Tab-separated table of C-alpha atoms (C1' of nucleotides) in Angstrom:
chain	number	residue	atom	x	y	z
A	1166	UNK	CA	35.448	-25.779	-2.010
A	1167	UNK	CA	32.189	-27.828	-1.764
A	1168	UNK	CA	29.050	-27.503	-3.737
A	1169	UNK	CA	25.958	-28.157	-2.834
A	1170	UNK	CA	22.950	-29.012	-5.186
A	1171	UNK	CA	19.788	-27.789	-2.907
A	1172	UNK	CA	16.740	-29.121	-3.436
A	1173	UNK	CA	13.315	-27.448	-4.126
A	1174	UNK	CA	13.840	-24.305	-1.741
A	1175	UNK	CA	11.166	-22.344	-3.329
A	1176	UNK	CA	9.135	-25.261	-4.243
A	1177	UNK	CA	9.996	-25.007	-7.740
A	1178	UNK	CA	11.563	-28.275	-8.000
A	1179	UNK	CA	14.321	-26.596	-10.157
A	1180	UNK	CA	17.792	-27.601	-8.911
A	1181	UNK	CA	19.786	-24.938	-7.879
A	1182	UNK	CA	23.357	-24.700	-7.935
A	1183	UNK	CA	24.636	-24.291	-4.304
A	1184	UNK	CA	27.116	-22.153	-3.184
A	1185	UNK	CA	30.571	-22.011	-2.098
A	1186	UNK	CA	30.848	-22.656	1.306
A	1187	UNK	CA	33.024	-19.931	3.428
A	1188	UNK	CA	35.813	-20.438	5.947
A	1189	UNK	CA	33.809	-21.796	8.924
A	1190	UNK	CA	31.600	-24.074	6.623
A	1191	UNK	CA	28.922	-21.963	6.925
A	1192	UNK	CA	26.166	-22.667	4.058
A	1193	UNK	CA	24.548	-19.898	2.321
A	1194	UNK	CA	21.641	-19.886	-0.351
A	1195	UNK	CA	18.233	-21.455	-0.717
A	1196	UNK	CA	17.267	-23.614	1.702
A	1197	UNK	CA	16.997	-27.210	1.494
A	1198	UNK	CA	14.272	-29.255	2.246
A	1199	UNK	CA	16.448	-31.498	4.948
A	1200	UNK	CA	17.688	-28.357	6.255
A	1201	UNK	CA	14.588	-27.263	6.856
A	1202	UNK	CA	13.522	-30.219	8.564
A	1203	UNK	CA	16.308	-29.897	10.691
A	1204	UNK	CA	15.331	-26.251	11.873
A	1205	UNK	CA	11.340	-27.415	12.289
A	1206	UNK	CA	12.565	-29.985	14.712
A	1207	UNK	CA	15.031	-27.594	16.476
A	1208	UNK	CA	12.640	-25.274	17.157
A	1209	UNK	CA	10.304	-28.393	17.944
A	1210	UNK	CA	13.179	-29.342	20.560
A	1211	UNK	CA	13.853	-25.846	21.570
A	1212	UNK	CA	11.537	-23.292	20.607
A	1213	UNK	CA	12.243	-19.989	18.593
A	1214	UNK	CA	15.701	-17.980	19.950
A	1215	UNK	CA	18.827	-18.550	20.412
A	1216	UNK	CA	19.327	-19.126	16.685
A	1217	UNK	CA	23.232	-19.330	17.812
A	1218	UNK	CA	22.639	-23.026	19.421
A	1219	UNK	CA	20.954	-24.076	16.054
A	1220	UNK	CA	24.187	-24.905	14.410
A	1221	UNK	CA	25.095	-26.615	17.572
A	1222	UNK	CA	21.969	-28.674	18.535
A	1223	UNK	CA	20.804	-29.335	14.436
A	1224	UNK	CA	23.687	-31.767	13.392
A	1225	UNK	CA	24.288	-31.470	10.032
A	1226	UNK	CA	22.716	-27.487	9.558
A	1227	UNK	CA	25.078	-25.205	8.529
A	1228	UNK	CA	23.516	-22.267	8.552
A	1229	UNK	CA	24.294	-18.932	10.708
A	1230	UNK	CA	21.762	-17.667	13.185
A	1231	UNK	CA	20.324	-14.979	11.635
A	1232	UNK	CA	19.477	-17.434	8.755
A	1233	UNK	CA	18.174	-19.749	11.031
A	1234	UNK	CA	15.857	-16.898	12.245
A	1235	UNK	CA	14.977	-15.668	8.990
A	1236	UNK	CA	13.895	-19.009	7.701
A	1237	UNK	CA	11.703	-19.659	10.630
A	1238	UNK	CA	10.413	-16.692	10.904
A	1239	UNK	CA	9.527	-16.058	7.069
A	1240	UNK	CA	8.741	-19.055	5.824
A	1241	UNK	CA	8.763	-22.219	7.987
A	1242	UNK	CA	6.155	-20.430	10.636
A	1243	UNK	CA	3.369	-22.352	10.847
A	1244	UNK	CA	1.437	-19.059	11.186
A	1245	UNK	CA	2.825	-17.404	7.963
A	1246	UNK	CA	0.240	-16.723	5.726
A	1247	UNK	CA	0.954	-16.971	1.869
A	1248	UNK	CA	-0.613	-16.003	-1.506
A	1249	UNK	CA	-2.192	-12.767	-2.599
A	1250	UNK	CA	-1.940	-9.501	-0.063
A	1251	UNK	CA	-5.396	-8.728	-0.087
A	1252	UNK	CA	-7.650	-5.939	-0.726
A	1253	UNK	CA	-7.883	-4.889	3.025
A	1254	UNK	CA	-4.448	-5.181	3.875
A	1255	UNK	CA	-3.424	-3.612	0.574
A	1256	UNK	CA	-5.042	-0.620	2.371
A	1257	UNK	CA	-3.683	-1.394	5.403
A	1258	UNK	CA	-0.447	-1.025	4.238
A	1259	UNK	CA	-0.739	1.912	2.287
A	1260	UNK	CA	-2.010	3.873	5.546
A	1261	UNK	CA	0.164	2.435	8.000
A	1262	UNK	CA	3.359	2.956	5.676
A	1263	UNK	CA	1.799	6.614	5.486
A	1264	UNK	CA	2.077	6.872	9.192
A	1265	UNK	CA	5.717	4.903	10.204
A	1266	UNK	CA	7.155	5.047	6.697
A	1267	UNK	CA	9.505	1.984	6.401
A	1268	UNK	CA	9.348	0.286	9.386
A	1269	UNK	CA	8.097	-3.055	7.967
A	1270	UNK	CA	7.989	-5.349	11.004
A	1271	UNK	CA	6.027	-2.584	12.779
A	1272	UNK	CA	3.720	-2.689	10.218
A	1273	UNK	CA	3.815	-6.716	9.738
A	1274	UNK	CA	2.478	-6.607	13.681
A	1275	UNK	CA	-0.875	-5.415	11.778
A	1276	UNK	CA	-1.524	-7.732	9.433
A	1277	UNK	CA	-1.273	-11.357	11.305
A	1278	UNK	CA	0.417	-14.158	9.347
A	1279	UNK	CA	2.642	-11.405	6.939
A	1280	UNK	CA	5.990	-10.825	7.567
A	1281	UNK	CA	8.131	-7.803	7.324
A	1282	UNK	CA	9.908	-9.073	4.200
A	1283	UNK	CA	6.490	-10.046	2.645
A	1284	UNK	CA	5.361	-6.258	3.262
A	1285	UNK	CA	8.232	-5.115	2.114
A	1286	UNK	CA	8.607	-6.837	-1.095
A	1287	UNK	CA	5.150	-5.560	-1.694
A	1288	UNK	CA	5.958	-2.285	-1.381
A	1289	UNK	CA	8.613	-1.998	-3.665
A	1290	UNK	CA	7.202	-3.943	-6.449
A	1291	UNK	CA	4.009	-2.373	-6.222
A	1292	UNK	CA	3.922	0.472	-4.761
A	1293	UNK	CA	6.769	1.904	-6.008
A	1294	UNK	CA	6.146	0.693	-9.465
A	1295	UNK	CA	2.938	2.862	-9.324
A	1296	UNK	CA	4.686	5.846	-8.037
A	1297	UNK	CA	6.945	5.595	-11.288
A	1298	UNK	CA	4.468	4.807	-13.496
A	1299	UNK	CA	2.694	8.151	-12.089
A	1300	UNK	CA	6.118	9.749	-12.392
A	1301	UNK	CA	6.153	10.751	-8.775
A	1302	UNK	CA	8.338	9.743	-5.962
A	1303	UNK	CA	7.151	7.956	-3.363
A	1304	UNK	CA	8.269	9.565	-0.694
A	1305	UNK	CA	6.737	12.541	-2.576
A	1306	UNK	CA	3.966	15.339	-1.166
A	1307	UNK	CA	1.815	14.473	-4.053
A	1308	UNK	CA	2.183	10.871	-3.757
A	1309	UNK	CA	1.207	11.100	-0.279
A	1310	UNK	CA	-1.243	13.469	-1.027
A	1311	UNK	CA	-3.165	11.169	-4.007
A	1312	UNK	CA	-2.628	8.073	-1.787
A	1313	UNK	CA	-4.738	9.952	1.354
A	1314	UNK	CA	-6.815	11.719	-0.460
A	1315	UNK	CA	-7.567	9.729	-3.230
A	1316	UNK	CA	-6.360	6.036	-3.303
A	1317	UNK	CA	-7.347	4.861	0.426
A	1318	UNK	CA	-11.182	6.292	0.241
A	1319	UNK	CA	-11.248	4.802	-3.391
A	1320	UNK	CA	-10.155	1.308	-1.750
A	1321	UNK	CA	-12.420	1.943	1.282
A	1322	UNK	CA	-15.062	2.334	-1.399
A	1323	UNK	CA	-14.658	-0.743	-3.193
A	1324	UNK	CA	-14.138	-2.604	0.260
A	1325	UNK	CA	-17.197	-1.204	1.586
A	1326	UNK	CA	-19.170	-2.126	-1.565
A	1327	UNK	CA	-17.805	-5.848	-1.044
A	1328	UNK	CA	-17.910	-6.521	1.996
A	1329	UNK	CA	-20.062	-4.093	3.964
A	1330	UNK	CA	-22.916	-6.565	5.023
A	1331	UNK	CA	-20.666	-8.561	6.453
A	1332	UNK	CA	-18.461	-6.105	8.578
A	1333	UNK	CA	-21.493	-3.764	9.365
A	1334	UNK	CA	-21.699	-5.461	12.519
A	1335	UNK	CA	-18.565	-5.232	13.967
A	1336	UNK	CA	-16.124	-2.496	14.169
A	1337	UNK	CA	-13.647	-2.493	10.719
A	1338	UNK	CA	-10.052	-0.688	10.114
A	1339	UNK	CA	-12.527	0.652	7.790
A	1340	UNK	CA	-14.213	2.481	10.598
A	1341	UNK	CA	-10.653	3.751	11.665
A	1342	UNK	CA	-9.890	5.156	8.463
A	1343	UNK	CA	-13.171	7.243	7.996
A	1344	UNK	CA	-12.790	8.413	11.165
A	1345	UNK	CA	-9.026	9.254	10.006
A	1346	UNK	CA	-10.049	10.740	6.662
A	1347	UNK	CA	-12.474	12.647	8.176
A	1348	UNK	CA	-9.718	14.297	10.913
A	1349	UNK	CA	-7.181	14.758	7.844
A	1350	UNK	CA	-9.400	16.600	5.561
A	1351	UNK	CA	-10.451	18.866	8.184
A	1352	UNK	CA	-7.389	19.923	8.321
A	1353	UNK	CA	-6.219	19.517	4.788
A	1354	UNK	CA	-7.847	22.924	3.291
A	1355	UNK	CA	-6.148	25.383	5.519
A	1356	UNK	CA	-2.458	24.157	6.078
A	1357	UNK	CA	-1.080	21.046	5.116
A	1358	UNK	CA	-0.427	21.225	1.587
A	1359	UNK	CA	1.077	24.970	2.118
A	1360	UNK	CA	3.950	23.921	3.995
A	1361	UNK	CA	7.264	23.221	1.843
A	1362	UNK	CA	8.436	19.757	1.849
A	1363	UNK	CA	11.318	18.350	0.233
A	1364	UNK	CA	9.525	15.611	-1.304
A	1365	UNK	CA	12.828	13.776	-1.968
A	1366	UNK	CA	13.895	13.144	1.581
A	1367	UNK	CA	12.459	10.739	3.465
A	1368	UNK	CA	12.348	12.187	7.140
A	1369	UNK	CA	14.928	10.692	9.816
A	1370	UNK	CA	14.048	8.091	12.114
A	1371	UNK	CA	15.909	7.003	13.673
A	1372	UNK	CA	14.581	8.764	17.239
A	1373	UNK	CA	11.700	6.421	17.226
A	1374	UNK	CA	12.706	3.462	19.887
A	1375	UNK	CA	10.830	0.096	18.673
A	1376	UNK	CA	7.853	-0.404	21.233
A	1377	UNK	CA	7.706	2.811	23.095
A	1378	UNK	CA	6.878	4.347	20.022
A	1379	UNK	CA	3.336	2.259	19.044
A	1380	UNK	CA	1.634	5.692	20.043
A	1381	UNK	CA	3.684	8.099	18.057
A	1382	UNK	CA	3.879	9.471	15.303
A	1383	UNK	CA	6.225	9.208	12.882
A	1384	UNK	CA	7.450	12.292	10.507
A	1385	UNK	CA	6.686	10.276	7.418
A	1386	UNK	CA	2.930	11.131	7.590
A	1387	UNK	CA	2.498	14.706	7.406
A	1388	UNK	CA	-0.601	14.032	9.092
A	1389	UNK	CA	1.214	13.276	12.145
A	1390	UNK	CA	4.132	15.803	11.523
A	1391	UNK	CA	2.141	18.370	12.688
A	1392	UNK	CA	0.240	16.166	15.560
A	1393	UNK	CA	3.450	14.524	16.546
A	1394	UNK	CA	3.489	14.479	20.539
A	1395	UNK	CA	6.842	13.324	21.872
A	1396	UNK	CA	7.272	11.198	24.513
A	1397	UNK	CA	7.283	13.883	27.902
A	1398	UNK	CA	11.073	13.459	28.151
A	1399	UNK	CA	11.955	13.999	24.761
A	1400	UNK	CA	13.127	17.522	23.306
A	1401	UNK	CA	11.102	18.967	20.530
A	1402	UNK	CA	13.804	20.539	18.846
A	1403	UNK	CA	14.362	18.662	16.342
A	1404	UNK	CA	10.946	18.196	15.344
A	1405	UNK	CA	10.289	19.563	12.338
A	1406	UNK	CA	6.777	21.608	11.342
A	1407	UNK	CA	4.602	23.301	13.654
A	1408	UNK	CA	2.883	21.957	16.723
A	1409	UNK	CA	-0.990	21.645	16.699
A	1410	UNK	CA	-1.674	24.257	18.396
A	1411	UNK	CA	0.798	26.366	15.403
A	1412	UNK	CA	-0.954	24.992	13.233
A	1413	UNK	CA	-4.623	25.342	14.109
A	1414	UNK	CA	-4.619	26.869	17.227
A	1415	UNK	CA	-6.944	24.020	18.774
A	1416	UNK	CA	-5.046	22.763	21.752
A	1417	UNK	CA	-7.154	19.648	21.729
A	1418	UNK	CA	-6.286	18.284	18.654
A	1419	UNK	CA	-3.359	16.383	19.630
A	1420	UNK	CA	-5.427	14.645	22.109
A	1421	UNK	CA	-8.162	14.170	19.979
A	1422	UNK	CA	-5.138	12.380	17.367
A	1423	UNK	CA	-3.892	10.615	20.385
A	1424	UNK	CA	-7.310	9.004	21.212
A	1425	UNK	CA	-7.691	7.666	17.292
A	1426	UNK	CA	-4.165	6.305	17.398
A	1427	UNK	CA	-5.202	4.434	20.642
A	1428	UNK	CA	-8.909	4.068	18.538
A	1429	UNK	CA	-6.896	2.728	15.698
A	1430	UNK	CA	-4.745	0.181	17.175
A	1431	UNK	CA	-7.554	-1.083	19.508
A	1432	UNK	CA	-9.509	-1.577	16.313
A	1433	UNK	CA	-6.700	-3.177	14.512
A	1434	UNK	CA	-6.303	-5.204	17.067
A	1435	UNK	CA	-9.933	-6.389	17.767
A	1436	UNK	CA	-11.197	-6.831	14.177
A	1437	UNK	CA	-8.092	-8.135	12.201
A	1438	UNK	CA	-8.734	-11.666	12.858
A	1439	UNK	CA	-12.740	-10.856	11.951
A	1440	UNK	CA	-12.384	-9.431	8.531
A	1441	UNK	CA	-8.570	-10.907	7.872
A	1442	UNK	CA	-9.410	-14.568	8.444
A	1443	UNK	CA	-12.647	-14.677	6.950
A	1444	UNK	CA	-14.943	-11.853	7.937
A	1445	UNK	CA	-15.662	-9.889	4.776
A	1446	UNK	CA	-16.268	-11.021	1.201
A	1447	UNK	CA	-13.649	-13.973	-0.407
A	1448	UNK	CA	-13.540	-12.308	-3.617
A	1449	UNK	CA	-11.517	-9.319	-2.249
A	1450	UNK	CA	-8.935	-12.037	-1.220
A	1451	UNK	CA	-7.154	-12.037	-4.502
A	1452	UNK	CA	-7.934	-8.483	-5.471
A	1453	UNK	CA	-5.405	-6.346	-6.194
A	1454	UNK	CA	-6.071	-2.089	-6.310
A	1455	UNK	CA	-3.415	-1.711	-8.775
A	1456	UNK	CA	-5.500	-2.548	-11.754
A	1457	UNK	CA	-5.397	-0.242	-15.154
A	1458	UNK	CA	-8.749	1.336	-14.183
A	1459	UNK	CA	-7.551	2.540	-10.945
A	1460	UNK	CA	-4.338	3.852	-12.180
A	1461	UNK	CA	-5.909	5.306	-14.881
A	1462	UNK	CA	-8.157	7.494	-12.298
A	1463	UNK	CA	-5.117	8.170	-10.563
A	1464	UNK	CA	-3.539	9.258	-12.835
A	1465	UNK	CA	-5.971	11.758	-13.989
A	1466	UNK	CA	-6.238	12.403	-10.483
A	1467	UNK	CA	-2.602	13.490	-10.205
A	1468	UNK	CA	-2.300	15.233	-13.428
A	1469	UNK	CA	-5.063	17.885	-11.597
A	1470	UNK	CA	-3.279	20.855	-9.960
A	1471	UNK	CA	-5.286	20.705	-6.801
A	1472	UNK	CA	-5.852	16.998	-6.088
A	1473	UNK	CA	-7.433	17.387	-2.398
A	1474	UNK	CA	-9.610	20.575	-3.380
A	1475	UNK	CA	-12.211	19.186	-1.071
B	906	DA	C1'	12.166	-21.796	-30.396
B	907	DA	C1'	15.306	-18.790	-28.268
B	908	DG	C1'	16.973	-14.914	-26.103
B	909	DG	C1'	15.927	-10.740	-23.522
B	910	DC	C1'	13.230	-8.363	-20.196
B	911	DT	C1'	10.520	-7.803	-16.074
B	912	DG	C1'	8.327	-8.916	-11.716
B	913	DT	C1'	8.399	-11.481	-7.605
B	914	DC	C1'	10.251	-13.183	-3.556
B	915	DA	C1'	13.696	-15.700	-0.674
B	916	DA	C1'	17.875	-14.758	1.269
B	917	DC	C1'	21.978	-12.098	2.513
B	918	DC	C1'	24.412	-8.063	4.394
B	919	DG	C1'	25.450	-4.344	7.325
B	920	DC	C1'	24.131	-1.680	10.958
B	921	DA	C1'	21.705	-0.679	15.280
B	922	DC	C1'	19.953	-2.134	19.410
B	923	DT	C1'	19.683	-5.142	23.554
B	924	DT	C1'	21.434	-7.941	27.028
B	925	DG	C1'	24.640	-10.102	29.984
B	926	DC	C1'	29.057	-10.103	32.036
C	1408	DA	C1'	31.237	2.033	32.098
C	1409	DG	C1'	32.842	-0.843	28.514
C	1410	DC	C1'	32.835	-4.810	25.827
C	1411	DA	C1'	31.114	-8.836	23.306
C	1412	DA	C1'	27.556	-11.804	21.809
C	1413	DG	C1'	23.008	-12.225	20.331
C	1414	DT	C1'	19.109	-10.419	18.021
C	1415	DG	C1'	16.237	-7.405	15.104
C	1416	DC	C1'	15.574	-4.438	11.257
C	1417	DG	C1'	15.766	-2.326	6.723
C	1418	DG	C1'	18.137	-2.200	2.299
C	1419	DT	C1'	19.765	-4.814	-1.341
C	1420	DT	C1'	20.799	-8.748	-4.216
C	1421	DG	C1'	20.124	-12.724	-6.996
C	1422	DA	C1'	17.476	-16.729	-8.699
C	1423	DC	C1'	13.684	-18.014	-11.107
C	1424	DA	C1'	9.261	-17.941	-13.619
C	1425	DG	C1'	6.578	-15.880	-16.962
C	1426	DC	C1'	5.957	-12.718	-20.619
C	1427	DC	C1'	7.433	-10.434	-24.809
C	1428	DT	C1'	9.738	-9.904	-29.159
DNA sequence: AAGGCTGTCAACCGCACTTGC
DNA sequence: AGCAAGTGCGGTTGACAGCCT
């Protein structure tokens, strides 16, 4: 048995205890600053894959692969971004979460510099510490339902208040989501909040392939449960809730969602490096929506029978 | 001051998927 | 087609800092 005393891993400066190392010598724990040395100047040498070879090529690292990876790729990154999740991508979160549920590096491809874990961790400490504190589930209809209807125009508000001089000009995720908002409370009067849900389940999946699936929609958002247009060589069957035209009888709608997904991701895309990196006001950078005033309104907000009566 | 509690975040684990043979 | 190795992903754990009593 060998034990290691790491150093600052976290940058805390605390010693930590290290950890017993297993049968092939294989070190777990926080990482040390010489180890991660080692795996800048691997990946220097090498560039990013193969985290297999690391152990091989970085004398003196001890570390599996996939920790290799997930040190590089969380926190050694030169591109990682660190410090508060702002304002903006607080929201961005909360809708794209709405739409793909938990599939954290999907979302992390939104929000440049934030990784999966980061997004993640964000979601369950503060998210889901909301949803308790509002004594709803978070997977819940009227979670959902407060967070569409309610919480994202209430954070497009304040964002808009902030920082709409300086975005007016260029096309803003904020543009997206009107356009979004607008499409989901059209519908919302006549059908979505009729249909039963089980608000405890958290739809399956696991159907969704990683890329091909950028343009679909995922079961999580009701929104696109009832929009959702497999790929042409899927069957339907197993999708659950009625088609668009079921549902509305408008036979264009799905296209009409289809174009905003494209509309969305092409906006994404063009303006996250505008009003991520610098584009809208500073002070939002270190905002946080999860204040007492906003849970307060939410709270009210959810304690009302009919919370999208609009 | 000390112990307990809570929130945050880095890291690990297990499983699924991909790729090469 | 089947297998193994490598990689990616999401869930969970544990360490630590800060707050509370």
């Amino acid at each position: 048995m060998e034990i290691h005393i790491s150093g600052s891993a976290n940058g805390s400066g605390a010693p930590v205890i290290g950890e017993e190392l297993g049968a092939g010598d294989v070190r777990k724990g926080p990482w040390t600053d010489e180890e991660d040395e080692l795996l800048i100047n691997y990946v220097r040498a090498h560039g990013e894959g193969r985290w297999n070879s690391v152990a091989h090529f970085a004398a003196g690292l001890k570390r599996t692969g996939k920790s290799c990876r997930l040190r590089w790729l969380n926190y050694l990154r030169p591109d990682v971004r660190r410090g508060n999740i702002t304002l903006q991508e607080q929201l961005m979160i909360l809708d794209l979460h709405s739409r793909w549920g938990n599939r954290w590096s999907k979302i992390a491809k939104y929000l440049p510099g934030r990784t999966d874990n980061e997004i993640k961790n964000y979601w369950r400490t503060r998210v889901q510490k909301q949803a308790k504190q509002l004594k709803c589930d978070v997977n819940s209809q009227q979670f959902r339902d407060a967070m569409r209807y309610e919480w994202i125009p209430r954070m497009m508000e304040r964002i808009r208040a902030s920082s709409g001089a300086t975005l007016g000009q260029h096309p803003s995720p904020m543009d997206s989501m009107n356009h979004w908002t607008n499409i989901q409370v059209l519908q919302s009067g006549n059908h979505m909040r009729s249909q039963s849900h089980d608000p405890t389940v958290m739809p399956e999946m696991s159907s969704m392939t990683s890329d091909s699936s950028d343009f679909q929609h995922s079961p999580v958002s009701d929104f696109s449960e009832y929009y959702y247009k497999p790929p042409s060589n899927v069957h339907t069957q197993t999708q659950q809730g009625p088609t668009a035209n079921d549902v509305n009888g408008c036979s264009g709608l799905t296209n009409v969602v289809d174009q905003f997904d494209m509309d969305i991701n092409h906006t994404f895309e063009e303006s996250n490096s505008l009003w991520l990196l610098g584009g809208g006001d500073q002070s939002l950078l270190s905002d946080d929506f999860w204040n007492e005033e906003n849970i307060g309104f939410l709270q009210q907000q959810l304690s009302d029978e009919d919370i999208c009566s609009f």
